[in-house]
């Protein structure tokens, strides 16, 4: 399923702080299946996801804990 969502497009993302940014994301990232920074899939521990914003037409976007903590 994730393999079919690797097409990259441009999205406008509303970050949790209210800032609007335009970024290129894969469909998997835009739909919340992959980290928006490192493209890892959600897991447990440092691979767990935290929401960082949303795309109005697609839903929430996430970063993994490792990226948020600067470990990746």
PDB file of N, CA and C in Angstrom:
ATOM      1  N   UNK A   1       0.820  -1.192   0.000  1.00  0.00           N
ATOM      2  CA  UNK A   1       0.000   0.000   0.000  1.00  0.00           C
ATOM      3  C   UNK A   1       0.865   1.256   0.000  1.00  0.00           C
ATOM      4  N   UNK A   2       1.891   1.325   0.856  1.00  0.00           N
ATOM      5  CA  UNK A   2       2.755   2.505   0.928  1.00  0.00           C
ATOM      6  C   UNK A   2       3.521   2.681  -0.381  1.00  0.00           C
ATOM      7  N   UNK A   3       3.941   1.591  -0.993  1.00  0.00           N
ATOM      8  CA  UNK A   3       4.710   1.673  -2.232  1.00  0.00           C
ATOM      9  C   UNK A   3       3.932   2.407  -3.326  1.00  0.00           C
ATOM     10  N   UNK A   4       2.633   2.300  -3.310  1.00  0.00           N
ATOM     11  CA  UNK A   4       1.803   2.959  -4.316  1.00  0.00           C
ATOM     12  C   UNK A   4       1.624   4.448  -4.027  1.00  0.00           C
ATOM     13  N   UNK A   5       2.106   4.931  -2.889  1.00  0.00           N
ATOM     14  CA  UNK A   5       1.899   6.325  -2.479  1.00  0.00           C
ATOM     15  C   UNK A   5       3.199   7.115  -2.489  1.00  0.00           C
ATOM     16  N   UNK A   6       4.083   6.848  -3.435  1.00  0.00           N
ATOM     17  CA  UNK A   6       5.372   7.529  -3.469  1.00  0.00           C
ATOM     18  C   UNK A   6       5.433   8.681  -4.469  1.00  0.00           C
ATOM     19  N   UNK A   7       4.329   8.973  -5.127  1.00  0.00           N
ATOM     20  CA  UNK A   7       4.265  10.115  -6.031  1.00  0.00           C
ATOM     21  C   UNK A   7       4.412  11.396  -5.225  1.00  0.00           C
ATOM     22  N   UNK A   8       5.299  12.278  -5.662  1.00  0.00           N
ATOM     23  CA  UNK A   8       5.559  13.531  -4.937  1.00  0.00           C
ATOM     24  C   UNK A   8       4.756  14.663  -5.578  1.00  0.00           C
ATOM     25  N   UNK A   9       4.120  15.449  -4.724  1.00  0.00           N
ATOM     26  CA  UNK A   9       3.347  16.613  -5.154  1.00  0.00           C
ATOM     27  C   UNK A   9       3.637  17.766  -4.200  1.00  0.00           C
ATOM     28  N   UNK A  10       3.187  18.947  -4.571  1.00  0.00           N
ATOM     29  CA  UNK A  10       3.339  20.124  -3.721  1.00  0.00           C
ATOM     30  C   UNK A  10       2.076  20.306  -2.895  1.00  0.00           C
ATOM     31  N   UNK A  11       2.274  20.534  -1.589  1.00  0.00           N
ATOM     32  CA  UNK A  11       1.159  20.695  -0.658  1.00  0.00           C
ATOM     33  C   UNK A  11       1.362  21.963   0.160  1.00  0.00           C
ATOM     34  N   UNK A  12       0.256  22.597   0.541  1.00  0.00           N
ATOM     35  CA  UNK A  12       0.292  23.693   1.502  1.00  0.00           C
ATOM     36  C   UNK A  12      -0.064  23.090   2.850  1.00  0.00           C
ATOM     37  N   UNK A  13       0.862  23.215   3.797  1.00  0.00           N
ATOM     38  CA  UNK A  13       0.698  22.630   5.127  1.00  0.00           C
ATOM     39  C   UNK A  13       0.548  23.742   6.153  1.00  0.00           C
ATOM     40  N   UNK A  14      -0.459  23.612   7.007  1.00  0.00           N
ATOM     41  CA  UNK A  14      -0.619  24.519   8.145  1.00  0.00           C
ATOM     42  C   UNK A  14       0.080  23.858   9.327  1.00  0.00           C
ATOM     43  N   UNK A  15       1.220  24.446   9.736  1.00  0.00           N
ATOM     44  CA  UNK A  15       1.961  23.910  10.871  1.00  0.00           C
ATOM     45  C   UNK A  15       1.201  24.201  12.155  1.00  0.00           C
ATOM     46  N   UNK A  16       1.510  23.451  13.207  1.00  0.00           N
ATOM     47  CA  UNK A  16       0.803  23.624  14.475  1.00  0.00           C
ATOM     48  C   UNK A  16       0.908  25.046  15.017  1.00  0.00           C
ATOM     49  N   UNK A  17       1.966  25.763  14.687  1.00  0.00           N
ATOM     50  CA  UNK A  17       2.118  27.149  15.130  1.00  0.00           C
ATOM     51  C   UNK A  17       1.306  28.144  14.324  1.00  0.00           C
ATOM     52  N   UNK A  18       0.591  27.685  13.284  1.00  0.00           N
ATOM     53  CA  UNK A  18      -0.246  28.556  12.472  1.00  0.00           C
ATOM     54  C   UNK A  18       0.392  29.014  11.179  1.00  0.00           C
ATOM     55  N   UNK A  19       1.680  28.717  10.980  1.00  0.00           N
ATOM     56  CA  UNK A  19       2.390  29.119   9.767  1.00  0.00           C
ATOM     57  C   UNK A  19       1.986  28.223   8.599  1.00  0.00           C
ATOM     58  N   UNK A  20       1.750  28.828   7.439  1.00  0.00           N
ATOM     59  CA  UNK A  20       1.490  28.085   6.210  1.00  0.00           C
ATOM     60  C   UNK A  20       2.792  27.933   5.446  1.00  0.00           C
ATOM     61  N   UNK A  21       3.122  26.702   5.066  1.00  0.00           N
ATOM     62  CA  UNK A  21       4.321  26.447   4.277  1.00  0.00           C
ATOM     63  C   UNK A  21       3.951  25.593   3.083  1.00  0.00           C
ATOM     64  N   UNK A  22       4.645  25.795   1.986  1.00  0.00           N
ATOM     65  CA  UNK A  22       4.463  24.977   0.794  1.00  0.00           C
ATOM     66  C   UNK A  22       5.642  24.026   0.705  1.00  0.00           C
ATOM     67  N   UNK A  23       5.349  22.726   0.661  1.00  0.00           N
ATOM     68  CA  UNK A  23       6.396  21.707   0.659  1.00  0.00           C
ATOM     69  C   UNK A  23       6.068  20.611  -0.338  1.00  0.00           C
ATOM     70  N   UNK A  24       7.108  19.914  -0.782  1.00  0.00           N
ATOM     71  CA  UNK A  24       6.922  18.743  -1.621  1.00  0.00           C
ATOM     72  C   UNK A  24       6.932  17.516  -0.724  1.00  0.00           C
ATOM     73  N   UNK A  25       5.863  16.735  -0.803  1.00  0.00           N
ATOM     74  CA  UNK A  25       5.719  15.528  -0.003  1.00  0.00           C
ATOM     75  C   UNK A  25       5.237  14.390  -0.889  1.00  0.00           C
ATOM     76  N   UNK A  26       5.590  13.173  -0.492  1.00  0.00           N
ATOM     77  CA  UNK A  26       4.998  12.024  -1.172  1.00  0.00           C
ATOM     78  C   UNK A  26       3.555  11.900  -0.689  1.00  0.00           C
ATOM     79  N   UNK A  27       2.751  11.161  -1.419  1.00  0.00           N
ATOM     80  CA  UNK A  27       1.369  10.944  -0.994  1.00  0.00           C
ATOM     81  C   UNK A  27       1.353  10.264   0.376  1.00  0.00           C
ATOM     82  N   UNK A  28       2.298   9.353   0.641  1.00  0.00           N
ATOM     83  CA  UNK A  28       2.360   8.667   1.932  1.00  0.00           C
ATOM     84  C   UNK A  28       2.635   9.653   3.068  1.00  0.00           C
ATOM     85  N   UNK A  29       3.504  10.625   2.840  1.00  0.00           N
ATOM     86  CA  UNK A  29       3.764  11.644   3.858  1.00  0.00           C
ATOM     87  C   UNK A  29       2.529  12.524   4.056  1.00  0.00           C
ATOM     88  N   UNK A  30       1.910  12.950   2.971  1.00  0.00           N
ATOM     89  CA  UNK A  30       0.749  13.837   3.039  1.00  0.00           C
ATOM     90  C   UNK A  30      -0.448  13.162   3.706  1.00  0.00           C
ATOM     91  N   UNK A  31      -0.532  11.841   3.616  1.00  0.00           N
ATOM     92  CA  UNK A  31      -1.648  11.108   4.207  1.00  0.00           C
ATOM     93  C   UNK A  31      -1.318  10.574   5.599  1.00  0.00           C
ATOM     94  N   UNK A  32      -0.131  10.910   6.128  1.00  0.00           N
ATOM     95  CA  UNK A  32       0.206  10.540   7.495  1.00  0.00           C
ATOM     96  C   UNK A  32       0.805   9.169   7.696  1.00  0.00           C
ATOM     97  N   UNK A  33       1.243   8.515   6.613  1.00  0.00           N
ATOM     98  CA  UNK A  33       1.844   7.185   6.726  1.00  0.00           C
ATOM     99  C   UNK A  33       3.347   7.229   6.953  1.00  0.00           C
ATOM    100  N   UNK A  34       3.983   8.345   6.589  1.00  0.00           N
ATOM    101  CA  UNK A  34       5.434   8.489   6.717  1.00  0.00           C
ATOM    102  C   UNK A  34       5.782   9.820   7.361  1.00  0.00           C
ATOM    103  N   UNK A  35       6.933   9.855   8.046  1.00  0.00           N
ATOM    104  CA  UNK A  35       7.469  11.081   8.637  1.00  0.00           C
ATOM    105  C   UNK A  35       7.735  12.099   7.522  1.00  0.00           C
ATOM    106  N   UNK A  36       7.374  13.359   7.745  1.00  0.00           N
ATOM    107  CA  UNK A  36       7.592  14.389   6.725  1.00  0.00           C
ATOM    108  C   UNK A  36       9.062  14.764   6.588  1.00  0.00           C
ATOM    109  N   UNK A  37       9.902  14.365   7.531  1.00  0.00           N
ATOM    110  CA  UNK A  37      11.332  14.675   7.451  1.00  0.00           C
ATOM    111  C   UNK A  37      12.151  13.536   6.860  1.00  0.00           C
ATOM    112  N   UNK A  38      12.033  12.342   7.469  1.00  0.00           N
ATOM    113  CA  UNK A  38      12.921  11.238   7.072  1.00  0.00           C
ATOM    114  C   UNK A  38      12.214  10.125   6.306  1.00  0.00           C
ATOM    115  N   UNK A  39      10.910  10.216   6.153  1.00  0.00           N
ATOM    116  CA  UNK A  39      10.078   9.255   5.426  1.00  0.00           C
ATOM    117  C   UNK A  39       9.966   7.897   6.108  1.00  0.00           C
ATOM    118  N   UNK A  40      10.358   7.805   7.378  1.00  0.00           N
ATOM    119  CA  UNK A  40      10.184   6.551   8.110  1.00  0.00           C
ATOM    120  C   UNK A  40       8.701   6.298   8.332  1.00  0.00           C
ATOM    121  N   UNK A  41       8.343   5.036   8.419  1.00  0.00           N
ATOM    122  CA  UNK A  41       6.968   4.674   8.750  1.00  0.00           C
ATOM    123  C   UNK A  41       6.807   4.692  10.262  1.00  0.00           C
ATOM    124  N   UNK A  42       5.613   4.970  10.700  1.00  0.00           N
ATOM    125  CA  UNK A  42       5.333   5.045  12.130  1.00  0.00           C
ATOM    126  C   UNK A  42       5.586   3.693  12.791  1.00  0.00           C
ATOM    127  N   UNK A  43       6.244   3.724  13.958  1.00  0.00           N
ATOM    128  CA  UNK A  43       6.466   2.515  14.742  1.00  0.00           C
ATOM    129  C   UNK A  43       6.382   2.894  16.210  1.00  0.00           C
ATOM    130  N   UNK A  44       7.213   2.311  17.047  1.00  0.00           N
ATOM    131  CA  UNK A  44       7.212   2.635  18.473  1.00  0.00           C
ATOM    132  C   UNK A  44       8.550   3.259  18.843  1.00  0.00           C
ATOM    133  N   UNK A  45       8.684   3.720  20.052  1.00  0.00           N
ATOM    134  CA  UNK A  45       9.931   4.328  20.511  1.00  0.00           C
ATOM    135  C   UNK A  45      10.265   5.568  19.726  1.00  0.00           C
ATOM    136  N   UNK A  46      11.519   5.671  19.259  1.00  0.00           N
ATOM    137  CA  UNK A  46      11.937   6.870  18.523  1.00  0.00           C
ATOM    138  C   UNK A  46      11.288   6.963  17.150  1.00  0.00           C
ATOM    139  N   UNK A  47      10.643   5.897  16.705  1.00  0.00           N
ATOM    140  CA  UNK A  47       9.926   5.911  15.427  1.00  0.00           C
ATOM    141  C   UNK A  47       8.469   6.302  15.565  1.00  0.00           C
ATOM    142  N   UNK A  48       8.027   6.554  16.813  1.00  0.00           N
ATOM    143  CA  UNK A  48       6.641   6.975  17.027  1.00  0.00           C
ATOM    144  C   UNK A  48       6.425   8.364  16.436  1.00  0.00           C
ATOM    145  N   UNK A  49       5.230   8.638  15.991  1.00  0.00           N
ATOM    146  CA  UNK A  49       4.909   9.900  15.339  1.00  0.00           C
ATOM    147  C   UNK A  49       4.244  10.874  16.292  1.00  0.00           C
ATOM    148  N   UNK A  50       4.487  12.162  16.011  1.00  0.00           N
ATOM    149  CA  UNK A  50       3.762  13.252  16.665  1.00  0.00           C
ATOM    150  C   UNK A  50       3.239  14.161  15.554  1.00  0.00           C
ATOM    151  N   UNK A  51       2.009  14.635  15.660  1.00  0.00           N
ATOM    152  CA  UNK A  51       1.477  15.548  14.643  1.00  0.00           C
ATOM    153  C   UNK A  51       2.230  16.878  14.661  1.00  0.00           C
ATOM    154  N   UNK A  52       2.511  17.413  13.471  1.00  0.00           N
ATOM    155  CA  UNK A  52       3.199  18.710  13.365  1.00  0.00           C
ATOM    156  C   UNK A  52       2.410  19.716  12.539  1.00  0.00           C
ATOM    157  N   UNK A  53       1.295  19.289  11.978  1.00  0.00           N
ATOM    158  CA  UNK A  53       0.472  20.181  11.180  1.00  0.00           C
ATOM    159  C   UNK A  53      -0.571  19.404  10.413  1.00  0.00           C
ATOM    160  N   UNK A  54      -1.222  20.106   9.481  1.00  0.00           N
ATOM    161  CA  UNK A  54      -2.226  19.407   8.670  1.00  0.00           C
ATOM    162  C   UNK A  54      -2.348  20.041   7.284  1.00  0.00           C
ATOM    163  N   UNK A  55      -2.812  19.213   6.384  1.00  0.00           N
ATOM    164  CA  UNK A  55      -3.139  19.632   5.026  1.00  0.00           C
ATOM    165  C   UNK A  55      -4.660  19.603   4.955  1.00  0.00           C
ATOM    166  N   UNK A  56      -5.306  20.744   4.742  1.00  0.00           N
ATOM    167  CA  UNK A  56      -6.773  20.778   4.786  1.00  0.00           C
ATOM    168  C   UNK A  56      -7.457  19.711   3.930  1.00  0.00           C
ATOM    169  N   UNK A  57      -6.929  19.398   2.771  1.00  0.00           N
ATOM    170  CA  UNK A  57      -7.588  18.429   1.900  1.00  0.00           C
ATOM    171  C   UNK A  57      -7.168  16.985   2.160  1.00  0.00           C
ATOM    172  N   UNK A  58      -6.148  16.762   3.016  1.00  0.00           N
ATOM    173  CA  UNK A  58      -5.642  15.401   3.202  1.00  0.00           C
ATOM    174  C   UNK A  58      -5.663  14.921   4.646  1.00  0.00           C
ATOM    175  N   UNK A  59      -5.414  15.787   5.610  1.00  0.00           N
ATOM    176  CA  UNK A  59      -5.385  15.384   7.017  1.00  0.00           C
ATOM    177  C   UNK A  59      -4.091  15.795   7.682  1.00  0.00           C
ATOM    178  N   UNK A  60      -3.795  15.172   8.806  1.00  0.00           N
ATOM    179  CA  UNK A  60      -2.621  15.530   9.606  1.00  0.00           C
ATOM    180  C   UNK A  60      -1.329  15.012   8.992  1.00  0.00           C
ATOM    181  N   UNK A  61      -0.242  15.757   9.214  1.00  0.00           N
ATOM    182  CA  UNK A  61       1.099  15.312   8.837  1.00  0.00           C
ATOM    183  C   UNK A  61       1.907  15.144  10.121  1.00  0.00           C
ATOM    184  N   UNK A  62       2.892  14.248  10.079  1.00  0.00           N
ATOM    185  CA  UNK A  62       3.597  13.841  11.277  1.00  0.00           C
ATOM    186  C   UNK A  62       5.103  13.826  11.087  1.00  0.00           C
ATOM    187  N   UNK A  63       5.822  13.976  12.202  1.00  0.00           N
ATOM    188  CA  UNK A  63       7.270  13.739  12.251  1.00  0.00           C
ATOM    189  C   UNK A  63       7.507  12.662  13.289  1.00  0.00           C
ATOM    190  N   UNK A  64       8.554  11.861  13.078  1.00  0.00           N
ATOM    191  CA  UNK A  64       8.877  10.843  14.065  1.00  0.00           C
ATOM    192  C   UNK A  64       9.595  11.494  15.235  1.00  0.00           C
ATOM    193  N   UNK A  65       9.554  10.838  16.379  1.00  0.00           N
ATOM    194  CA  UNK A  65      10.173  11.364  17.594  1.00  0.00           C
ATOM    195  C   UNK A  65      11.664  11.613  17.383  1.00  0.00           C
ATOM    196  N   UNK A  66      12.346  10.737  16.646  1.00  0.00           N
ATOM    197  CA  UNK A  66      13.776  10.912  16.395  1.00  0.00           C
ATOM    198  C   UNK A  66      14.053  12.217  15.672  1.00  0.00           C
ATOM    199  N   UNK A  67      13.242  12.562  14.678  1.00  0.00           N
ATOM    200  CA  UNK A  67      13.432  13.825  13.951  1.00  0.00           C
ATOM    201  C   UNK A  67      13.099  15.022  14.838  1.00  0.00           C
ATOM    202  N   UNK A  68      12.061  14.920  15.632  1.00  0.00           N
ATOM    203  CA  UNK A  68      11.679  16.020  16.529  1.00  0.00           C
ATOM    204  C   UNK A  68      12.751  16.284  17.575  1.00  0.00           C
ATOM    205  N   UNK A  69      13.413  15.220  18.032  1.00  0.00           N
ATOM    206  CA  UNK A  69      14.441  15.346  19.053  1.00  0.00           C
ATOM    207  C   UNK A  69      15.816  15.615  18.465  1.00  0.00           C
ATOM    208  N   UNK A  70      15.912  15.675  17.124  1.00  0.00           N
ATOM    209  CA  UNK A  70      17.191  15.961  16.473  1.00  0.00           C
ATOM    210  C   UNK A  70      18.121  14.781  16.346  1.00  0.00           C
ATOM    211  N   UNK A  71      17.593  13.567  16.528  1.00  0.00           N
ATOM    212  CA  UNK A  71      18.427  12.372  16.431  1.00  0.00           C
ATOM    213  C   UNK A  71      18.530  11.817  15.025  1.00  0.00           C
ATOM    214  N   UNK A  72      17.711  12.318  14.115  1.00  0.00           N
ATOM    215  CA  UNK A  72      17.750  11.777  12.750  1.00  0.00           C
ATOM    216  C   UNK A  72      18.116  12.873  11.772  1.00  0.00           C
TER     217      UNK A  72
END
